[in-house]
Coordinates of C-alpha atoms in Angstrom, one line a residue:
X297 CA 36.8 -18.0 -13.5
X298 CA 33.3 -17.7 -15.1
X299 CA 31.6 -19.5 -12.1
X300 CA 33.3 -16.3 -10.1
X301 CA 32.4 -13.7 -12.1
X302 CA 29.1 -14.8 -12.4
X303 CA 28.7 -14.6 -8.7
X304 CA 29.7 -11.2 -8.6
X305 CA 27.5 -8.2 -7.3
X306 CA 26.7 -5.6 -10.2
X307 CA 28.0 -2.2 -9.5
X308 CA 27.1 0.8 -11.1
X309 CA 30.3 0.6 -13.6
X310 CA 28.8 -2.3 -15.1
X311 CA 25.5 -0.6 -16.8
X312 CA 25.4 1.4 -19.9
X313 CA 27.5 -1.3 -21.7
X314 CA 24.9 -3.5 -23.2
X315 CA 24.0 -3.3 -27.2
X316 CA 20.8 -2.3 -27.7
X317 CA 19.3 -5.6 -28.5
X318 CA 20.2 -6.9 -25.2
X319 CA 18.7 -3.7 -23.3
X320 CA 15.6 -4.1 -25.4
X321 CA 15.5 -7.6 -24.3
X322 CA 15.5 -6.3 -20.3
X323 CA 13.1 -3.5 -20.7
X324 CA 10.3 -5.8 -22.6
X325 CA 11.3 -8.3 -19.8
X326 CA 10.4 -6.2 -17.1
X327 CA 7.5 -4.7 -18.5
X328 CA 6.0 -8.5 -19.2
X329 CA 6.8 -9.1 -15.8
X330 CA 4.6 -6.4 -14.5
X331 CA 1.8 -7.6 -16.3
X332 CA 2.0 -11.7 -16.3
X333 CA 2.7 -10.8 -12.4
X334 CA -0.6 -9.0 -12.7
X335 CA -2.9 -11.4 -14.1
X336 CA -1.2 -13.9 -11.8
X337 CA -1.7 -11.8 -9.2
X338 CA -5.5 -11.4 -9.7
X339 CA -6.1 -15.1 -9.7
X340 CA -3.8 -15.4 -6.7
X341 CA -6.2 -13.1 -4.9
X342 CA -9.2 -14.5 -5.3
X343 CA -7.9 -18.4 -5.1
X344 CA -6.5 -16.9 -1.7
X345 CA -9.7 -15.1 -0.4
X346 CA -11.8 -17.7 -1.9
X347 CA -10.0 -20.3 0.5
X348 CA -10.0 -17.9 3.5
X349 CA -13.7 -17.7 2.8
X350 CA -14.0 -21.6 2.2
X351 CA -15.3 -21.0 -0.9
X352 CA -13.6 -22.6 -4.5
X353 CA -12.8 -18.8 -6.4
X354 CA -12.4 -19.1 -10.0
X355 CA -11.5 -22.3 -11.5
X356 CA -14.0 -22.7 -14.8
X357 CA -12.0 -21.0 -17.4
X358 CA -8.0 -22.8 -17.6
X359 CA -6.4 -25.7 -15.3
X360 CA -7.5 -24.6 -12.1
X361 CA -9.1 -20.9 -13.1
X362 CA -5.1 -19.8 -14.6
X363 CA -7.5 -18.2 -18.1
X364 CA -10.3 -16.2 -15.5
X365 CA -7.7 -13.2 -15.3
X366 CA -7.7 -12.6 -19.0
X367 CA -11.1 -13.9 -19.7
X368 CA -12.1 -11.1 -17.6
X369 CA -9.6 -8.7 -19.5
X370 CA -11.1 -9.6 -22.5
X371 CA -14.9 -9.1 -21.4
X372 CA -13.8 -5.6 -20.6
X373 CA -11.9 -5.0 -24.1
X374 CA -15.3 -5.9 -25.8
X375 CA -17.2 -3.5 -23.4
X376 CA -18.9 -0.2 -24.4
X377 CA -17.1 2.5 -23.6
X378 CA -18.9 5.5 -22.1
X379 CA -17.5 8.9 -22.1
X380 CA -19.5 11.9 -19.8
X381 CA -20.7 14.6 -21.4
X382 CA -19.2 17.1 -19.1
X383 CA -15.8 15.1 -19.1
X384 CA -12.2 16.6 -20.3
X385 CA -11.6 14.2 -23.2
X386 CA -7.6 14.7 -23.4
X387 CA -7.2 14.0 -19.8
X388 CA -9.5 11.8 -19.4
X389 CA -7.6 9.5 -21.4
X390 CA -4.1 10.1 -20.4
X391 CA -4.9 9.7 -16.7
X392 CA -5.2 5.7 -16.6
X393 CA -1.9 5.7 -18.6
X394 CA -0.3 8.0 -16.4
X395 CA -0.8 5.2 -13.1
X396 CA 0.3 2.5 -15.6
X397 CA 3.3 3.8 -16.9
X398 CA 4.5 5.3 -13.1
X399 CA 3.7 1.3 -12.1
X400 CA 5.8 -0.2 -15.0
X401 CA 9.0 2.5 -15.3
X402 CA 9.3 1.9 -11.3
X403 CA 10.4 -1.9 -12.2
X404 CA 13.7 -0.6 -14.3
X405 CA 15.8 -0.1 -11.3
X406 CA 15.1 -3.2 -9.7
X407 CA 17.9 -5.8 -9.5
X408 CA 16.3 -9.7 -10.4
X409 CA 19.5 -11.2 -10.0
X410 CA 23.5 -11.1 -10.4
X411 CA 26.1 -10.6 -13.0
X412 CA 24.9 -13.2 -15.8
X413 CA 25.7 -14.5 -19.3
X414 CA 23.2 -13.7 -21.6
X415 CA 24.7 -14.9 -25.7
X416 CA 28.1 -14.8 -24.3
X417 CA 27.5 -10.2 -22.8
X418 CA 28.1 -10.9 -19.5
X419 CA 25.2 -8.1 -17.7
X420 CA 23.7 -7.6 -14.8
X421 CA 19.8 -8.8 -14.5
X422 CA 18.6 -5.6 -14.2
X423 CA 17.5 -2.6 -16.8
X424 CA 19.9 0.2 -15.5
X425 CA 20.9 1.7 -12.1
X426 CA 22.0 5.4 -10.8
X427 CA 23.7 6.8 -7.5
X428 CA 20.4 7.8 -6.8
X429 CA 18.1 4.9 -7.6
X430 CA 15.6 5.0 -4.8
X431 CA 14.8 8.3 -5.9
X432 CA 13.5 7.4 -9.2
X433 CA 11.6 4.5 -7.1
X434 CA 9.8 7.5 -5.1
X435 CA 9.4 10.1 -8.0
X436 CA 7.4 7.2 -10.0
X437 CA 5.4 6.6 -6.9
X438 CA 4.6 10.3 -6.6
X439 CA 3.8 10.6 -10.2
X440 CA 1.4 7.9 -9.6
X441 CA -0.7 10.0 -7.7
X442 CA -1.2 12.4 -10.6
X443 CA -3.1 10.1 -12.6
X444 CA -6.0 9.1 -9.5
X445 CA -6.3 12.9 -9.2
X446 CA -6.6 14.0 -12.4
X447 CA -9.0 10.8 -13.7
X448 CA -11.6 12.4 -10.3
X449 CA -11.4 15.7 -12.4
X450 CA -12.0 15.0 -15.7
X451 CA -14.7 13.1 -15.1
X452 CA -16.6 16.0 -14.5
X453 CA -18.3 14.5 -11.8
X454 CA -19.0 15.2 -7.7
X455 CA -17.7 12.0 -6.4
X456 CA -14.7 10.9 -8.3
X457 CA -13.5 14.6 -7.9
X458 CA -13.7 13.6 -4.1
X459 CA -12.5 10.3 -4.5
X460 CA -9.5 11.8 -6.6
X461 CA -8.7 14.3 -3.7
X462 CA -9.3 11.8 -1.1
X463 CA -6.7 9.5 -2.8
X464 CA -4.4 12.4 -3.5
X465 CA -4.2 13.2 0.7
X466 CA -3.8 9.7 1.6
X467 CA -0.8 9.2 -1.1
X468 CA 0.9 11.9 -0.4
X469 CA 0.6 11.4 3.3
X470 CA 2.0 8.1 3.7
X471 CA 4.6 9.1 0.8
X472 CA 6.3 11.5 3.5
X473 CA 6.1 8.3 6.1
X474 CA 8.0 5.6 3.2
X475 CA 10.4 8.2 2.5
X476 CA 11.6 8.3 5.5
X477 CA 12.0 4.8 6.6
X478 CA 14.5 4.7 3.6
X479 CA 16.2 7.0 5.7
X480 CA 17.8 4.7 7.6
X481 CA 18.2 2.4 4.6
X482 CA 20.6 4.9 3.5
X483 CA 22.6 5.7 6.4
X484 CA 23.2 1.9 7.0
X485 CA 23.9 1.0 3.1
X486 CA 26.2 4.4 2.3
X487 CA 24.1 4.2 -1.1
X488 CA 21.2 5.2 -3.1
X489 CA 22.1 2.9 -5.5
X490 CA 19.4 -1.0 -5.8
X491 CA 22.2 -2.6 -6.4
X492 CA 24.5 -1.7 -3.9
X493 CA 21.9 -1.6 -1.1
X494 CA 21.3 -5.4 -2.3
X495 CA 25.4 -5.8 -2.2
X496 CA 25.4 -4.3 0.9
X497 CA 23.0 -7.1 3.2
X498 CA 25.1 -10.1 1.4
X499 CA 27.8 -9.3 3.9
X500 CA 26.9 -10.5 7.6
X501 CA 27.1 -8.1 10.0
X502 CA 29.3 -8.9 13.0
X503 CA 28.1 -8.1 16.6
X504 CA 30.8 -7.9 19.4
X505 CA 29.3 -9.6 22.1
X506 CA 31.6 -9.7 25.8
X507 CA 35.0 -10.3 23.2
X508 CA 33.6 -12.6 20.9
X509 CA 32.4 -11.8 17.4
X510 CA 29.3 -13.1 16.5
X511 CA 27.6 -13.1 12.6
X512 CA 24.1 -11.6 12.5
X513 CA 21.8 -11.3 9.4
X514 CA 22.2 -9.2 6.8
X515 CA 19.2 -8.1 5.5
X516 CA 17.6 -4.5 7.2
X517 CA 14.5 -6.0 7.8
X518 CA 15.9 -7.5 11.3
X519 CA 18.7 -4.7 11.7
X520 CA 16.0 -2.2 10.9
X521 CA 12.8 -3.5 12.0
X522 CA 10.9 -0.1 12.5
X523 CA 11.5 1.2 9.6
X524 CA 10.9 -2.2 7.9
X525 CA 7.0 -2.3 9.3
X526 CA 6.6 1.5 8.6
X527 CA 7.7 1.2 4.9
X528 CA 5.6 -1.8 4.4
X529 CA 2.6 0.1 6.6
X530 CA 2.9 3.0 4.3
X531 CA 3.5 0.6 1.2
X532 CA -0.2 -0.4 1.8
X533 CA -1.4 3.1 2.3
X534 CA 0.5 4.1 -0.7
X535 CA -1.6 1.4 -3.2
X536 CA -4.4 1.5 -2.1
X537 CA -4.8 -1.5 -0.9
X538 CA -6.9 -3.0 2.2
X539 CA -8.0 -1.9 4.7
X540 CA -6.4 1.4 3.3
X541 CA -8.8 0.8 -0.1
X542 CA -10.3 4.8 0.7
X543 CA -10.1 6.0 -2.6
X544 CA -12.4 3.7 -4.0
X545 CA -14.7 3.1 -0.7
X546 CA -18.0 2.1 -2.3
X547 CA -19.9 2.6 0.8
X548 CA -19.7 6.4 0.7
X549 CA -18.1 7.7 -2.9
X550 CA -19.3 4.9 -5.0
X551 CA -16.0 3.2 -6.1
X552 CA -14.4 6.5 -5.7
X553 CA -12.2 8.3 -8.9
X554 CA -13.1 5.8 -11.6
X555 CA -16.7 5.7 -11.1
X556 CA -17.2 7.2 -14.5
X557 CA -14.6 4.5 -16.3
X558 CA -15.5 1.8 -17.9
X559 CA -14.1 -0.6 -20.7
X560 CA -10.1 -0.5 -21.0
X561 CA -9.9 2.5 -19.4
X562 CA -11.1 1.0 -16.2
X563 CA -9.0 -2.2 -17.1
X564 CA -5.8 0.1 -17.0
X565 CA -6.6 1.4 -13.7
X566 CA -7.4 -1.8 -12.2
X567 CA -3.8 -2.8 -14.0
X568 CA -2.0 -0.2 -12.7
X569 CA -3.4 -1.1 -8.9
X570 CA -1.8 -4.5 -9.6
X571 CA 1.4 -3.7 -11.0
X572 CA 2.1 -1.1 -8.4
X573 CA 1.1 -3.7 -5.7
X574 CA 4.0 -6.0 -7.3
X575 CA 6.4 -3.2 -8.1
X576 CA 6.2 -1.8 -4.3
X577 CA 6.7 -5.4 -3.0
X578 CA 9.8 -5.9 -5.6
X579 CA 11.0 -2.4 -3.9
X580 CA 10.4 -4.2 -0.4
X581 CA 12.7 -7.4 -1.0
X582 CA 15.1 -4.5 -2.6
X583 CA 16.0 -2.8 0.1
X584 CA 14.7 -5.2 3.2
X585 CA 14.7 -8.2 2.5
X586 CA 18.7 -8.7 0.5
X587 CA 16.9 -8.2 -3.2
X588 CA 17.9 -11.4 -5.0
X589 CA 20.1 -13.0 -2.6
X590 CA 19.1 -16.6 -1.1
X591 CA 17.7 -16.7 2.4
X592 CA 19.7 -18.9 4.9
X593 CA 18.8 -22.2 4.6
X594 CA 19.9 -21.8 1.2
X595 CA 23.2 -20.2 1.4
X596 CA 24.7 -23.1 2.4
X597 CA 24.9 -24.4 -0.9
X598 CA 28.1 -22.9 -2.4
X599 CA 26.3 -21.8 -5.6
X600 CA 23.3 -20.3 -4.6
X601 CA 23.7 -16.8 -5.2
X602 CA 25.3 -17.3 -8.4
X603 CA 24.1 -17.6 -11.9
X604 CA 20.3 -17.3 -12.8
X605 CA 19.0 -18.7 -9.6
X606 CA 18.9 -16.0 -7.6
X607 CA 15.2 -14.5 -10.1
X608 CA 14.2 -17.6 -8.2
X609 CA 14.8 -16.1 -4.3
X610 CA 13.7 -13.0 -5.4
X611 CA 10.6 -14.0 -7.4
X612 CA 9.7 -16.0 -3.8
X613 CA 10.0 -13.0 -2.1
X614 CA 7.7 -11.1 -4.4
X615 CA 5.1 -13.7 -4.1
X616 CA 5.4 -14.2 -0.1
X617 CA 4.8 -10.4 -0.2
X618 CA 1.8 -10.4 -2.2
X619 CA 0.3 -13.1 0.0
X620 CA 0.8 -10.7 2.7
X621 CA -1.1 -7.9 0.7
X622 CA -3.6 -10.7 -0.1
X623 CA -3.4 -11.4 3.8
X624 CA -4.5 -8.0 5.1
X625 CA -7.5 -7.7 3.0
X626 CA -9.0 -11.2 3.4
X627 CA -8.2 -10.5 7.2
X628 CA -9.3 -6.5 8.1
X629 CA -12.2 -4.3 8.0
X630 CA -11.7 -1.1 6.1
X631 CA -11.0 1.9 8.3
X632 CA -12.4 5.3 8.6
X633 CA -10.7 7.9 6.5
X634 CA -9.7 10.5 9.9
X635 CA -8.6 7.2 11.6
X636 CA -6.4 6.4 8.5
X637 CA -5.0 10.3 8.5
X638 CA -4.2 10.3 11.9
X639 CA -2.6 7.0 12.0
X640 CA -0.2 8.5 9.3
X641 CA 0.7 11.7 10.6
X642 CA 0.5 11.1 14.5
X643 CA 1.6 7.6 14.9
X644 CA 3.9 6.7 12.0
X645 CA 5.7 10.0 11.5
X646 CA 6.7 10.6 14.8
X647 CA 7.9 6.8 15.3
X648 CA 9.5 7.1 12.5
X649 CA 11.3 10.5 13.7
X650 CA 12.4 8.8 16.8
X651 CA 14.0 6.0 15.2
X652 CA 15.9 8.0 12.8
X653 CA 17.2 9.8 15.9
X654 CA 18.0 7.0 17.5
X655 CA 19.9 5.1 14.5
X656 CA 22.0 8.1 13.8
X657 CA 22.9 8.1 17.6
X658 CA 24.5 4.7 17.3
X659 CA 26.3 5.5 14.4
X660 CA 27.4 8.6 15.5
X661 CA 29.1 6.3 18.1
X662 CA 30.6 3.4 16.8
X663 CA 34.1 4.4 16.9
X664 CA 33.7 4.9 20.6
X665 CA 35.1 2.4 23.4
X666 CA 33.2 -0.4 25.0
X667 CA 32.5 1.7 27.5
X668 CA 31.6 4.5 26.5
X669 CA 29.4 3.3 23.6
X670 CA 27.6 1.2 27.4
X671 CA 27.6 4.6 28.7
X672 CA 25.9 6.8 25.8
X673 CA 23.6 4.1 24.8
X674 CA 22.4 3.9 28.4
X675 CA 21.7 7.8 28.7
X676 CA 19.9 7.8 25.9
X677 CA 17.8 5.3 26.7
X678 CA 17.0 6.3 30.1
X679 CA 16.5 9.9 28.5
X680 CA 13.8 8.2 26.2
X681 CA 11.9 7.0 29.2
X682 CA 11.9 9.5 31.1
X683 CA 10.7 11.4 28.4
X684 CA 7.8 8.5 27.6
X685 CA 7.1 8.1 31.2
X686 CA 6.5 12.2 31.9
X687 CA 5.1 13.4 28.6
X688 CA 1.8 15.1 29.2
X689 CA -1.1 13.4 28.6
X690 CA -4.6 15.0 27.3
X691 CA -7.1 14.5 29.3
X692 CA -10.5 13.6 28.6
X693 CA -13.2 15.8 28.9
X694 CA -16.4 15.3 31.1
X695 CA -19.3 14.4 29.1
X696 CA -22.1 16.2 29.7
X697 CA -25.3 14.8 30.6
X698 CA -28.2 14.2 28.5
X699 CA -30.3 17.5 30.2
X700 CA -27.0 19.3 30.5
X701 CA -27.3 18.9 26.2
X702 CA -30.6 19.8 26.1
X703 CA -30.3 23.0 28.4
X704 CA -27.2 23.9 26.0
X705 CA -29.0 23.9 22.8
X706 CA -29.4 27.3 21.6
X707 CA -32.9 29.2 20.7
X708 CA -34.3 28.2 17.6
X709 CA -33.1 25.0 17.1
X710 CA -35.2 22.0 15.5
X711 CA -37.5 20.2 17.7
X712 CA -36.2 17.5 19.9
X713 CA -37.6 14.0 19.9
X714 CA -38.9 12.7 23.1
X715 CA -36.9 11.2 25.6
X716 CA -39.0 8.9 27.1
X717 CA -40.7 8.0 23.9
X718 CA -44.0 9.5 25.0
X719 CA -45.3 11.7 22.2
X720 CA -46.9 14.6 23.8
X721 CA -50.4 16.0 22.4
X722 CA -49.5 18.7 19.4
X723 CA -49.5 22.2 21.6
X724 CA -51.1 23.9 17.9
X725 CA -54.4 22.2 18.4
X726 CA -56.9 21.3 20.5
X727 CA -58.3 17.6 21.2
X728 CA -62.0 17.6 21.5
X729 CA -63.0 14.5 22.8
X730 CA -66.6 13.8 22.1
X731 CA -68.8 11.6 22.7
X732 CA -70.5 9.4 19.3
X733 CA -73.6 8.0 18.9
X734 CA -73.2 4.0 17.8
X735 CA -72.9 3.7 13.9
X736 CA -75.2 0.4 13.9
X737 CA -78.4 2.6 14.8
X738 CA -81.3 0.3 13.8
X739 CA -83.7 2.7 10.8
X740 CA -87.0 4.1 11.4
X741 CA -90.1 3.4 10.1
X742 CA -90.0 6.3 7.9
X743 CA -86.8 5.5 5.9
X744 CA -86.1 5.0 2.2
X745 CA -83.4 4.2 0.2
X746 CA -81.8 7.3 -1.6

C-alpha cells in the first residue's frame, strides 16, 4: 500500500500539511539547488564551449576544474568594491538582490518529484503549489526585470541606463510571447496548477485513428509543438541569454547595465543570470516536457515514476536543457537589437495568435462526429491557405541610383567624396605652377660662409 501511495501524483489538497521543519527543509533545498545548479552550471558552460572550441576550459583548480566556479566566486568576494559618485546608493544595492531573489522564489512551485516519505510525513517533493501556479512562475519573471532596469539607473551613468532600458524592452517583449504559449498549456491541462499540469501528461493521450485507438505521448511538447519552440524561443530572449545576450552587448553599451558593478554585487547579477537560466528550464520540463515523470524507455519498468527517482528524470531534463542554452551560444552570432524586436513582435506573436486559434478550434470540436470533425477541420485549413496564399505582400521599393542620390540631396549639405576617387584641385585657391631653378647651383667666386 506504501509502494502505491508513493506513486501517487500530488494534488493541491496535499500541501499546507507539513510541520515546519519539514517545509524549512524544502525551501533551503530549493534555494541550494539554484545555486549548486549555478556553479555547476558555469563550469558546464565553459567545459562545453571549451570542447566546441577544441580547447581544454577550466580544469586547474578541483578534479577536472569542479573548484574554478567558486574560485572565481571567491576572487570576486575579496574584490574592491567601487561605488559612483553620482550613484543612488539604496537602489543601487537592492537591485542585484531584486534578480536574485525573482530567480530563487520562482523554484518554490516547481514539482522535483512525487508523493514521498520523508521521517515517516508522507509530502510531495515540492515547496507548495496554488490553482494558479504558473502565474507566480510569470510574476517572478516580470519582477526580474525590475532589478536590470533599476541597476542601469542608479548607476548614474549613460550606458547602463541604456543597457537597463534596452533589457527592460526585450523582457517585456518576449514576456507577452511566453505568456501566451502557456495558453495552450492551459486549455489542454484544465489547470494552472505545476502539479496538475505534470499529472495531466502522465496519462497517454489516445488518437482514433480509422476505428482503432491508438496511445500517443503525453507530454505537450509533441501535442503542442508551436507553442513548445515559442516558449523556449522566448525563454532565451527572456534570460538573456545567446544570441539574445543585448543587454549586456559589449560591442556597443560596454557590458550593458552592470558596467558600473563590480565585487559581489556583480557576482549576484552574474548569479541571478544563472539561476534564472536553470529555473526557466525547470519551468520548461514543467509544463512540456511531463515535469518529473520518466521518459519512455524508462516507463517500462513498473517503478519508475515512483519514490525518489523521478528528481533523477527531472534533474536530466534540466541538464539536457541547459546544454541546449549552452548549445545556442557556442553555436550563433549575436543578433542586431531591431532584428531581435521584430522577430518578437512580428514573427512570434502572430504565430503564436494563429495557433491559439487554431487549438481552441479543435477543441471547440471534439464532441463532434467523424465527419463532421473531417469536415470543419478541412475548412479551416483550406481557409488558412487561402488566406496564406492571397495575403498581400509589400513590395520592395526601387533603389535609386547612385546620381539619382546625389541629385536628391538637398542644398547645404556636407561635401561629398568623390566617386571615382579622383580628388579634384581645391576650387578656394589657385595652383601656380612655376618653374624652379636646380637647388645644387654650383657657388660663385665671391661667396662666403655666413
Amino acid at each position: 500500500m506504501n509502494a502505491v501511495y508513493l506513486a501517487q501524483d500530488p494534488t493541491l489538497a496535499d500541501f499546507g500539511k507539513d510541520p515546519w521543519w519539514l517545509v524549512l527543509i524544502k525551501v533551503l533545498f530549493a534555494f541550494v539547488f539554484g545555486l549548486l545548479a549555478t556553479l555547476l552550471g558555469v563550469w558546464f558552460e565553459r567545459r562545453v564551449v571549451g570542447y566546441m572550441q577544441v580547447r581544454p576550459g577550466p580544469n586547474q583548480a578541483g578534479p577536472f576544474g569542479l573548484l574554478q566556479t567558486l574560485a572565481d566566486g571567491l576572487k570576486m568576494a575579496f574584490k574592491e568594491d567601487i561605488l559612483p559618485k553620482a550613484a543612488d546608493k539604496v537602489v543601487y544595492f537592492f537591485a542585484p538582490v531584486i534578480s536574485v531573489v525573482c530567480a530563487v522564489t520562482a523554484l518554490s512551485v516547481i514539482p522535483f518529484g512525487p508523493m514521498v516519505s520523508i521521517f515517516g510525513h508522507r509530502t510531495p517533493l515540492q515547496v507548495t503549489d496554488v490553482p494558479v501556479a504558473v502565474l507566480v512562475l510569470l510574476a517572478c519573471s516580470s519582477l526580474a526585470v525590475y532589478g536590470i532596469v533599476l541597476g542601469g539607473w542608479a548607476s548614474g551613468s549613460t550606458y547602463p541606463l541604456l543597457g537597463g532600458l534596452r533589457s527592460s524592452a526585450q523582457m517585456i517583449s518576449y514576456e507577452v510571447a511566453m505568456g501566451l504559449s502557456i495558453v495552450a498549456v492551459f486549455m489542454t491541462a484544465g489547470t494552472m496548477s505545476t502539479s496538475g499540469i505534470v499529472a495531466a501528461q502522465g496519462d497517454a493521450t489516445r488518437l482514433t485513428i480509422a476505428g482503432v485507438e491508438v496511445p500517443a505521448p503525453g507530454w505537450y511538447a509533441i501535442l503542442l509543438l508551436p507553442s513548445f519552440i515559442i516558449f523556449f524561443i522566448a525563454t532565451v530572449g527572456e534570460t538573456n541569454r545567446a544570441p539574445f545576450d543585448l543587454p549586456e552587448a559589449e560591442s556597443e553599451l560596454v557590458a550593458g547595465f552592470m558596467t558600473e558593478y563590480s565585487s559581489l554585487k556583480f557576482a549576484l547579477f552574474m548569479l541571478s543570470e544563472y539561476v534564472a537560466m536553470v529555473t526557466m528550464s525547470a519551468v520548461t520540463t514543467t509544463l512540456f516536457l511531463g515535469g518529473w515523470r520518466a521518459p519512455w524507455p524508462i516507463t517500462l519498468w513498473e517503478g519508475a515514476n515512483s519514490g525518489w527517482w523521478p528528481m533523477l528524470w527531472f534533474f536530466g531534463k534540466v541538464l539536457a536543457l541547459v546544454f541546449v542554452f549552452v548549445w545556442l551560444r557556442g553555436t550563433l552570432p549575436r543578433l542586431r537589437y531591431d532584428q531581435f524586436m521584430r522577430f518578437g513582435w512580428k514573427v512570434l506573436l502572430p504565430i503564436n495568435l494563429v495557433w491559439i486559434l487554431v487549438l481552441a478550434g479543435l477543441r471547440s470540436i471534439e464532441g463532434w462526429q467523424t465527419r463532421d470533425r473531417l469536415l470543419a477541420t478541412g475548412l479551416g485549413a483550406g481557409v488558412l491557405l487561402l488566406v496564406t496564399l492571397l495575403w498581400p505582400s509589400r513590395k520592395k521599393e526601387p533603389q535609386p541610383t547612385l546620381q539619382e542620390q546625389v541629385n536628391s540631396r538637398p542644398h547645404g549639405s556636407f561635401p561629398l567624396p568623390p566617386m571615382d576617387l579622383q580628388v579634384p584641385p581645391s576650387p578656394r585657391t589657385k595652383r601656380v605652377v612655376a618653374e624652379r631653378e636646380p637647388a645644387n647651383v654650383a657657388a660663385g667666386s665671391d661667396s662666403r660662409e655666413v
